Coordinates of C-alpha atoms in Angstrom, one line a residue:
X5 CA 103.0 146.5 103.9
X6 CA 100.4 149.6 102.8
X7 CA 97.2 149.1 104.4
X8 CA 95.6 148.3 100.9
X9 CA 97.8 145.3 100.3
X10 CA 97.4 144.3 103.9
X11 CA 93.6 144.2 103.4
X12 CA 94.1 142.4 100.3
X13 CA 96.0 139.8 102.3
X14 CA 93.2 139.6 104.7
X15 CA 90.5 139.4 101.7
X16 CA 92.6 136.3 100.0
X17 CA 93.1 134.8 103.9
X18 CA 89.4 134.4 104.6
X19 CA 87.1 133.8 101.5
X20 CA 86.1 130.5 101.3
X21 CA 88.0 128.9 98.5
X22 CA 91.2 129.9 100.0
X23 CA 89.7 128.5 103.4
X24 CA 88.8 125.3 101.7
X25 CA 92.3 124.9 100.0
X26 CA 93.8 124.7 103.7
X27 CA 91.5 123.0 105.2
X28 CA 92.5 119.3 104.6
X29 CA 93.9 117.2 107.8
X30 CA 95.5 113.9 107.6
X31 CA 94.0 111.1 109.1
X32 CA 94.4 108.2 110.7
X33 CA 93.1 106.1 108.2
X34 CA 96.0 108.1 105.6
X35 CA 98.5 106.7 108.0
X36 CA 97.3 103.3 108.3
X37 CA 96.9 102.9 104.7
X38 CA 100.3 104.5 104.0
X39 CA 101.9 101.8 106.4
X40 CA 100.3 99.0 104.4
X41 CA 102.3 100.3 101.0
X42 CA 105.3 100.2 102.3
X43 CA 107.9 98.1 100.2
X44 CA 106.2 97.5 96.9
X45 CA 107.8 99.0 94.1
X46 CA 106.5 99.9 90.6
X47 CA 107.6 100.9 87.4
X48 CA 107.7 104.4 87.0
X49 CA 105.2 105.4 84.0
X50 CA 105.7 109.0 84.2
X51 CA 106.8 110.7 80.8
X52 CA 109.6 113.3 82.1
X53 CA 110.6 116.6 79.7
X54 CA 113.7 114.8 79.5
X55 CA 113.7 110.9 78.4
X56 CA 116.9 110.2 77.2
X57 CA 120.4 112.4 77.9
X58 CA 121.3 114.5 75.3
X59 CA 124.7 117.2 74.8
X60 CA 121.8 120.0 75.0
X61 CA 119.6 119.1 78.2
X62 CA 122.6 118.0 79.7
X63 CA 124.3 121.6 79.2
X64 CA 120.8 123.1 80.0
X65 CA 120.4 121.6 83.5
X66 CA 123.8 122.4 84.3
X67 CA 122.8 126.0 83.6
X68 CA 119.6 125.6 84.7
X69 CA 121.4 125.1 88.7
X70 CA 123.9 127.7 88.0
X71 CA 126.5 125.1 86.9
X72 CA 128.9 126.0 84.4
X73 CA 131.2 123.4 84.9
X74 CA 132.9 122.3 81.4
X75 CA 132.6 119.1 81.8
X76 CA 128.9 118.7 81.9
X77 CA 128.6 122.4 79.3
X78 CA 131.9 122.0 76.8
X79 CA 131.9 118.9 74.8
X80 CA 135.0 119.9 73.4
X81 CA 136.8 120.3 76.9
X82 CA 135.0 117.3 78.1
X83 CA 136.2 115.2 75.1
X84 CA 139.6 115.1 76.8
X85 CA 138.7 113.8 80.1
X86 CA 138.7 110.4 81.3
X87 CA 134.8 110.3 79.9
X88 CA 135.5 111.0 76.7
X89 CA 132.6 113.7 76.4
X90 CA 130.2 115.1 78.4
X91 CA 128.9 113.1 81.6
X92 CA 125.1 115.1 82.9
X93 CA 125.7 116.2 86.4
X94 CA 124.8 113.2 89.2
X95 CA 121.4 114.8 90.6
X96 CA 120.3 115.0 87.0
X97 CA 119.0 111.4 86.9
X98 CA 116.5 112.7 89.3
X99 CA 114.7 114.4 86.7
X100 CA 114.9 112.1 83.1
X101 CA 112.8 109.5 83.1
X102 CA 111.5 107.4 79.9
X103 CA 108.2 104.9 81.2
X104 CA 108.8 101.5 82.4
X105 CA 106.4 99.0 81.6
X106 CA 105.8 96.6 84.2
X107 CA 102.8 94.2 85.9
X108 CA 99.3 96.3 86.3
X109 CA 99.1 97.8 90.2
X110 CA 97.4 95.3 92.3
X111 CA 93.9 96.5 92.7
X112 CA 94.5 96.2 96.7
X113 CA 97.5 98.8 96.0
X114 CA 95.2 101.0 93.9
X115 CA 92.9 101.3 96.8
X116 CA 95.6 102.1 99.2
X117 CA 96.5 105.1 97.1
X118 CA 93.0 106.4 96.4
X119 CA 93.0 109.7 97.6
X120 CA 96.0 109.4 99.9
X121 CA 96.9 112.6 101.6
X122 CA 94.6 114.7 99.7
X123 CA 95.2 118.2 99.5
X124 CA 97.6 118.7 102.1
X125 CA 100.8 120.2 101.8
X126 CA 104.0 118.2 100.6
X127 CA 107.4 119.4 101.3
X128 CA 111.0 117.9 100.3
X129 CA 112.9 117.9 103.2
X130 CA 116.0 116.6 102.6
X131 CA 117.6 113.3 100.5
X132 CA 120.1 110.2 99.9
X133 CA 122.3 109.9 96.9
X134 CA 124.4 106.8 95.8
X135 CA 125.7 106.8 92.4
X136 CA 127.2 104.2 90.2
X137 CA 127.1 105.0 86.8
X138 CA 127.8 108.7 84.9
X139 CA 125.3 109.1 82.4
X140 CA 126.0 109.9 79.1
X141 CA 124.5 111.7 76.4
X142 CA 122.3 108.8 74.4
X143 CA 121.7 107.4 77.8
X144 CA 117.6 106.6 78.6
X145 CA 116.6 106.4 82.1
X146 CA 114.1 104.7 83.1
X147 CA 113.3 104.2 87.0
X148 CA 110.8 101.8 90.0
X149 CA 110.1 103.2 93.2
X150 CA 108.7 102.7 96.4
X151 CA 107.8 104.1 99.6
X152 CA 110.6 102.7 102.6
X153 CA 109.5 104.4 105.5
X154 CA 106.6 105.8 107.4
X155 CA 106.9 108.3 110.7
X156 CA 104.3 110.5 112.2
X157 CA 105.4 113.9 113.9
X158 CA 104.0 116.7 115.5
X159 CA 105.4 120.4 115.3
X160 CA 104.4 123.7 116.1
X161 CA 104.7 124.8 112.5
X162 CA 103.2 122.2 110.6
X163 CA 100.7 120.6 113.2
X164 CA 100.6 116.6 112.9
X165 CA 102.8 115.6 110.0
X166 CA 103.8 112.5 108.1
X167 CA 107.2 112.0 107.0
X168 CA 107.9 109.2 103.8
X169 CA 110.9 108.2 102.7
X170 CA 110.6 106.9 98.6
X171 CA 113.4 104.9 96.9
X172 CA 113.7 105.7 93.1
X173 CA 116.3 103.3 91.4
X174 CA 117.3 105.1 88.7
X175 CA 118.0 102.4 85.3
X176 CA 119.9 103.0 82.0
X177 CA 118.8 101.4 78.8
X178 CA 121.2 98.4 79.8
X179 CA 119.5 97.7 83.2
X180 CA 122.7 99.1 84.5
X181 CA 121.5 100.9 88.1
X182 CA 123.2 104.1 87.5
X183 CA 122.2 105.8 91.0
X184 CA 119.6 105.7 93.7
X185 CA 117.6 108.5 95.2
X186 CA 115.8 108.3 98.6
X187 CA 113.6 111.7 98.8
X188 CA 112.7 112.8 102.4
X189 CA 108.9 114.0 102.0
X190 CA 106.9 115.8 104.9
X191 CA 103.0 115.9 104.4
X192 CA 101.9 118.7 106.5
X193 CA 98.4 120.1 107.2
X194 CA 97.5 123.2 105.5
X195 CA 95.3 124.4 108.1
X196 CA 97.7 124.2 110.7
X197 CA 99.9 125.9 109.0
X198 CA 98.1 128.7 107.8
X199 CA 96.9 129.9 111.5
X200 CA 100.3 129.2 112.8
X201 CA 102.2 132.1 111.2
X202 CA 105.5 130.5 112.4
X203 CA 108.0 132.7 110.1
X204 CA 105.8 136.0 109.3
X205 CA 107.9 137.6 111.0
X206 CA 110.5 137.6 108.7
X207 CA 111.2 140.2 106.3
X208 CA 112.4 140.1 102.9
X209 CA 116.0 140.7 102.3
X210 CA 117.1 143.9 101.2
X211 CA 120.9 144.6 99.1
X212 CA 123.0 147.7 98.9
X213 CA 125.2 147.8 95.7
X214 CA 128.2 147.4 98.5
X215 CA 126.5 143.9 99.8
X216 CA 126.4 142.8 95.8
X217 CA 129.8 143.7 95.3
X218 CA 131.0 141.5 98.2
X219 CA 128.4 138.9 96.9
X220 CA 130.0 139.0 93.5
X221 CA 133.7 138.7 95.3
X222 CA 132.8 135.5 96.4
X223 CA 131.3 134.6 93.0
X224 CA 134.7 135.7 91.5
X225 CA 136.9 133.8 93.8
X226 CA 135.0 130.4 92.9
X227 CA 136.8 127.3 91.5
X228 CA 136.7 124.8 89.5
X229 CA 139.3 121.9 90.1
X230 CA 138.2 120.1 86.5
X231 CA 141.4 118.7 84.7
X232 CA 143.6 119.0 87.6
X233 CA 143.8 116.1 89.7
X234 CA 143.2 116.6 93.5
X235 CA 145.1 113.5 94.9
X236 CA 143.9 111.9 98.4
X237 CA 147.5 112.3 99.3
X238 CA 147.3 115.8 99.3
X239 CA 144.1 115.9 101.0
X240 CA 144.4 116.4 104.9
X241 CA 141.6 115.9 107.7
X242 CA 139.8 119.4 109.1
X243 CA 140.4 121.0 105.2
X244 CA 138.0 123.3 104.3
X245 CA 136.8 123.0 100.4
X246 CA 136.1 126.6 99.8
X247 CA 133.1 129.0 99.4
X248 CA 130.6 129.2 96.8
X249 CA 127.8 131.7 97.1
X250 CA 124.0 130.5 95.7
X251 CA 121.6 134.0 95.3
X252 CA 119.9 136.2 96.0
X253 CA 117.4 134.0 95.0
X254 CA 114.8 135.3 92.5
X255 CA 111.6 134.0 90.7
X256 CA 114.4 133.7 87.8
X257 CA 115.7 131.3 89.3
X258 CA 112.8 129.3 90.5
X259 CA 112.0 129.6 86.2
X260 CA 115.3 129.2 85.1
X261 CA 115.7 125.7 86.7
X262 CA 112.2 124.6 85.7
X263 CA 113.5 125.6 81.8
X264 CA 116.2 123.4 82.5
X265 CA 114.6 120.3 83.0
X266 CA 112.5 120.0 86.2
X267 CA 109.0 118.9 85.1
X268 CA 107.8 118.0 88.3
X269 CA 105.3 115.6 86.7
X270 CA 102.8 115.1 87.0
X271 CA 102.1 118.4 88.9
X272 CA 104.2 120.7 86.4
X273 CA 103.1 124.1 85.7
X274 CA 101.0 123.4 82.1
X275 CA 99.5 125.8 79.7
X276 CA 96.2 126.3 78.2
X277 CA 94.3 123.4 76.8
X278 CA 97.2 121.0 78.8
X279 CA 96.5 123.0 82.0
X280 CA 92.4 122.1 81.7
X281 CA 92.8 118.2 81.0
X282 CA 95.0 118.7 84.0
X283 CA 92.6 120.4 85.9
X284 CA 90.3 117.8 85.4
X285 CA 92.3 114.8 86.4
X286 CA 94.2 116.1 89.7
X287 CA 91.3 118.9 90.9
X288 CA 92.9 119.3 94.5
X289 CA 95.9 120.1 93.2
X290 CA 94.2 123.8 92.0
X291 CA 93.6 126.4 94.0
X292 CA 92.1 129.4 93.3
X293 CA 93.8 132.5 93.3
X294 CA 92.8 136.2 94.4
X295 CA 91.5 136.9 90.6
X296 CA 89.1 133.6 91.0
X297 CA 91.9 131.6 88.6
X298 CA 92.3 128.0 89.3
X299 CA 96.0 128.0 89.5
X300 CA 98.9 125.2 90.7
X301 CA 99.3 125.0 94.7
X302 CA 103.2 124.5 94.2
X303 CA 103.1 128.3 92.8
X304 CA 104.1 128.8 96.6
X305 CA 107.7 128.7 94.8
X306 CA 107.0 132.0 92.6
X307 CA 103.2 133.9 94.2
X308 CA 103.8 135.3 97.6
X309 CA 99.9 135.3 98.5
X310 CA 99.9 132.0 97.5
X311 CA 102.9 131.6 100.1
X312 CA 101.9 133.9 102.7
X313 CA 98.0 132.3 102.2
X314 CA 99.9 128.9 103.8
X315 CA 102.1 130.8 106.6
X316 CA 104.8 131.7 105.0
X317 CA 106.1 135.1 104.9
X318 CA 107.0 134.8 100.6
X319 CA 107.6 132.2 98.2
X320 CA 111.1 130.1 98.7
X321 CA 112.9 127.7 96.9
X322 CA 112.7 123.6 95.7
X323 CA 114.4 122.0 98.1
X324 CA 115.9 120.1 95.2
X325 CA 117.4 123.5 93.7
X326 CA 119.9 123.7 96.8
X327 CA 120.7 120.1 96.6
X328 CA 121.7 120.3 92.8
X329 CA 123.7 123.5 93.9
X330 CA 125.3 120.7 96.7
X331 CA 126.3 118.1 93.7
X332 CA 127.9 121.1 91.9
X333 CA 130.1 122.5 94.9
X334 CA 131.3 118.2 95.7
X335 CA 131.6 118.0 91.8
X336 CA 133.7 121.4 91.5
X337 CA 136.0 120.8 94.5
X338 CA 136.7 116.6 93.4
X339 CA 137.8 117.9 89.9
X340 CA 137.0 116.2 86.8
X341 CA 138.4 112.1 87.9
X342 CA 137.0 112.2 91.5
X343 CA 133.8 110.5 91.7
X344 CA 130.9 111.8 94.1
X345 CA 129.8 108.2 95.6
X346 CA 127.2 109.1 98.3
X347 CA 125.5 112.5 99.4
X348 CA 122.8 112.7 102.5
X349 CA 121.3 116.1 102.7
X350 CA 118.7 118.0 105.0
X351 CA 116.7 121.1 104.2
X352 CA 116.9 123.1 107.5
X353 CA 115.1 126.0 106.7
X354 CA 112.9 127.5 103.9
X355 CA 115.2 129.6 101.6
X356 CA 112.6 132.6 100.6
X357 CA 113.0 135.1 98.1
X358 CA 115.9 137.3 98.1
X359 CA 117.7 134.9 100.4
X360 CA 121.8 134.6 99.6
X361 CA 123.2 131.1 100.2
X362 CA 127.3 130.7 101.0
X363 CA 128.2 126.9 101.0
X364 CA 131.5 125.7 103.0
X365 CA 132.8 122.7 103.9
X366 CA 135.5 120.7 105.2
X367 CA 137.0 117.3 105.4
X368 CA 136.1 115.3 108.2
X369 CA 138.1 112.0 107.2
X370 CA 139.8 110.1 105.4
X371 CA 140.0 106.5 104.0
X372 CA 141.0 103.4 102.3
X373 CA 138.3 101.3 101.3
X374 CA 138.8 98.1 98.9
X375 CA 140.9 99.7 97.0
X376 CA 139.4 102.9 96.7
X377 CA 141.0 106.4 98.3
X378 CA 137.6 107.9 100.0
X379 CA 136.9 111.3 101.6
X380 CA 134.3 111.9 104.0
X381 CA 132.9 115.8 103.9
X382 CA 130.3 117.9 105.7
X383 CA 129.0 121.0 103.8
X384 CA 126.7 123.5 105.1
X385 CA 124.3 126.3 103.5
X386 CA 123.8 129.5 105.5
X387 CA 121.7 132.5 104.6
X388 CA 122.1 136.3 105.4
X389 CA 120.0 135.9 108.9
X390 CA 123.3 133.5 109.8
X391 CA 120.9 130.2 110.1
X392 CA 122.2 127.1 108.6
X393 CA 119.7 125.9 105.6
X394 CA 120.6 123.2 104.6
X395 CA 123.6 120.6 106.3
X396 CA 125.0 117.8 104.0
X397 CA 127.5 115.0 104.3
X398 CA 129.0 113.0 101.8
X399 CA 131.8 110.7 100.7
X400 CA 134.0 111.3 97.4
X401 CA 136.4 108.9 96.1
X402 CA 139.5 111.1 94.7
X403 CA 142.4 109.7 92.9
X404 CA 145.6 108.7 94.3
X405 CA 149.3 108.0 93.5
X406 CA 148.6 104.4 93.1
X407 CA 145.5 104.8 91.8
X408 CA 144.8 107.6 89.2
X409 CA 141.5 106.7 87.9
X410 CA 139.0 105.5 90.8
X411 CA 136.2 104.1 89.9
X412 CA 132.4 103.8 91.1
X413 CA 131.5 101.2 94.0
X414 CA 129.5 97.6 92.0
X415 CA 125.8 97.7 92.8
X416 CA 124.4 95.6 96.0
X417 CA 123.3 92.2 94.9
X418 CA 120.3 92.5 95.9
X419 CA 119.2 95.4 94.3
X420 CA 121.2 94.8 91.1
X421 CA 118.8 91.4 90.5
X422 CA 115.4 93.5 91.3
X423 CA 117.1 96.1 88.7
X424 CA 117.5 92.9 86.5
X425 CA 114.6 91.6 86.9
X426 CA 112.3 95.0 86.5
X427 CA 114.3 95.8 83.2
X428 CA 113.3 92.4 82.0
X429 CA 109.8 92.5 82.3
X430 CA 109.9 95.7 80.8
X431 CA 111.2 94.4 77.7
X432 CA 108.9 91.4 78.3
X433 CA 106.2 93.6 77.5
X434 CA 107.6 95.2 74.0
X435 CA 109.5 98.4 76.0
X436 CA 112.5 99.9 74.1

């Protein structure tokens, strides 16, 4: 770095707005009152960029990932499967999302929530996938959640941190529960991290045209199993499922999967007069940047100041990206009538800019369970510095000789009558 940017750096480091934007400490009283919201869910009123599945934001989150699997991008091809047309990929239920109309919050709740974690720093760490329903194009999705679990941590990195697990039950227009998502969140300080400095070390990652060839090689090598059944019986225990390779990530990609879908919202990047009114309503969640600009603070993803500002070394990656480019290696390797049942994923490491993924896996058992043919897989994402970024597990139900067509697990009784019950009310109160 030239003396002139590292000055710049240094500038942006210590004037006081920058100072004030990582200066925000959780509290005692953030804990206490997260504790006390544990296990009550509410209908999710948030207005997604995508409400209801469609051939074209199906095909344009696929791409949006990198995915250009035919059965989520071809109707045509898709047409001939045991769908019948196009199916959106699993993970893509994370991010459609029509309101749900439900009771009003309990004012006790509302004060619970006022202010909660202000400021600080809000990381996706990892997540829990169990699916049981594709979704189509014509499907809405609507969704409750609530917070599950609440654990306090210290680290060297982040300082004193909170770690949240929320359950979103993901609903079609039916009622039918077509998957559930458990996000791993980690509320860090921003202070903390700021002095710390844990990764500045690290350098950005620099390519020969040699090191993009063999890059590419592995990009040419890459398979879909689609109309080709792989049958459990020809599955064997210690089986490795290939290598797919996910990079050198760029900004491009950080906007190419935002295009496809990801809103983020109520925190997604907005423009002009949309940008103000948001301004106005969530005011921590702007930061000023070295031109004086009132700007998003997850830009982290795409302005290295920003990044470097909060102790990283540059900007890095959603944490949701890499698990979408997870779904799509399972998805590739089960082939069009193998089902992807369960994932559990952690993020290990940030993936920064210029960072090349290669994903491998291998089978680590096999199973019979009431009547379904079930593989149990790990998978693992390692970068160019050889450190493992992300590690995964999951279990895949695969078709067999006596059963060609598996088929996804029913819905615990439990949660199916709370699905039943929120989708009632909702039409209670005049939702479509």
């Amino acid at each position: 770095m030239s003396d002139s940017k590292t000055a710049a750096k240094a500038d942006i480091l210590e004037s006081d707005e920058w100072r004030k934007a990582v200066d925000y400490a959780i509290t005692d009283e953030d804990i206490e009152r997260q504790r006390k919201l544990l296990g009550f869910d509410q209908a999710a009123k948030t207005r997604e960029y995508n409400q209801v599945a469609t051939e074209d934001n199906i095909r344009n989150f696929a791409h949006g990932c990198g995915n250009d699997n035919p059965l989520h991008c071809d109707p045509d091809y898709a047409k001939k499967t045991r769908w019948g047309g196009l199916i959106a990929p699993g993970m893509m239920a994370g991010i459609i999302n029509k309101p749900m109309l439900g009771d009003p919050v309990p004012d006790e709740i509302k004060a619970l929530r006022k202010s909660l974690f202000k400021g600080v720093h809000v990381f996706v760490s990892g997540s829990t996938w169990d699916f049981y329903r594709p979704i189509y194009p014509g499907d809405t999705i609507y969704s409750f959640n609530g917070d599950e679990t609440c654990e306090v941590k210290q680290s060297e990195f982040a300082g004193r941190s909170v770690i949240s697990t929320r359950r979103d039950v993901k609903l079609n227009q039916r009622g039918e529960v077509v998957s559930v998502y458990r996000i791993l969140r980690v509320m860090t300080e921003r202070k903390t991290a700021a002095k710390k400095g844990k990764y500045s070390a690290i350098e950005p990652a620099t390519y020969t045209d040699g090191d993009i060839a063999k890059i590419d090689a592995v990009y040419a090598e890459e398979k879909v199993q689609g109309a080709a059944k792989r049958y459990f019986e020809d599955v064997a225990e210690g089986e490795v499922l290939g290598t797919q390779a996910k990079g050198p990530l760029t900004v491009t990609d950080v906007i190419c999967f935002h295009s496809g879908g990801y809103g983020f919202v109520p925190y997604a990047p907005t423009v002009g007069r949309l940008a103000h009114k948001n301004r106005k309503r969530i005011p921590a969640f702007y930061v000023k940047n070295e031109q004086g600009i009132p700007d998003v603070a997850q830009r982290l993803h795409w302005d290295p100041k920003w990044a470097q500002a909060i102790g990283n070394p540059m900007a890095y990656d959603y944490g949701v990206m890499r698990e979408n480019y997870l779904y799509q290696y399972l998805s590739d390797w089960c082939g069009d009538d193998g089902l992807v049942l369960h994932v559990h994923d952690e993020i290990r490491k940030f993936n920064y800019m210029g960072d090349v993924q290669m994903v491998t896996g291998k089978v680590l058992a096999k199973r019979t369970e009431n009547g379904q043919s079930l593989v149990d897989v790990a998978v693992t994402f390692v970068n160019q510095r050889d450190e493992e970024t992300l590690r995964a597990n999951a279990t895949i139900a695969l078709p067999s000789k006596d059963n060609p067509l598996p088929l996804f697990p029913e819905v615990p009784r439990e949660l199916a009558q709370k699905a039943a019950q929120m989708m009632a009310r909702h039409w209670e109160l005049g939702g479509k």
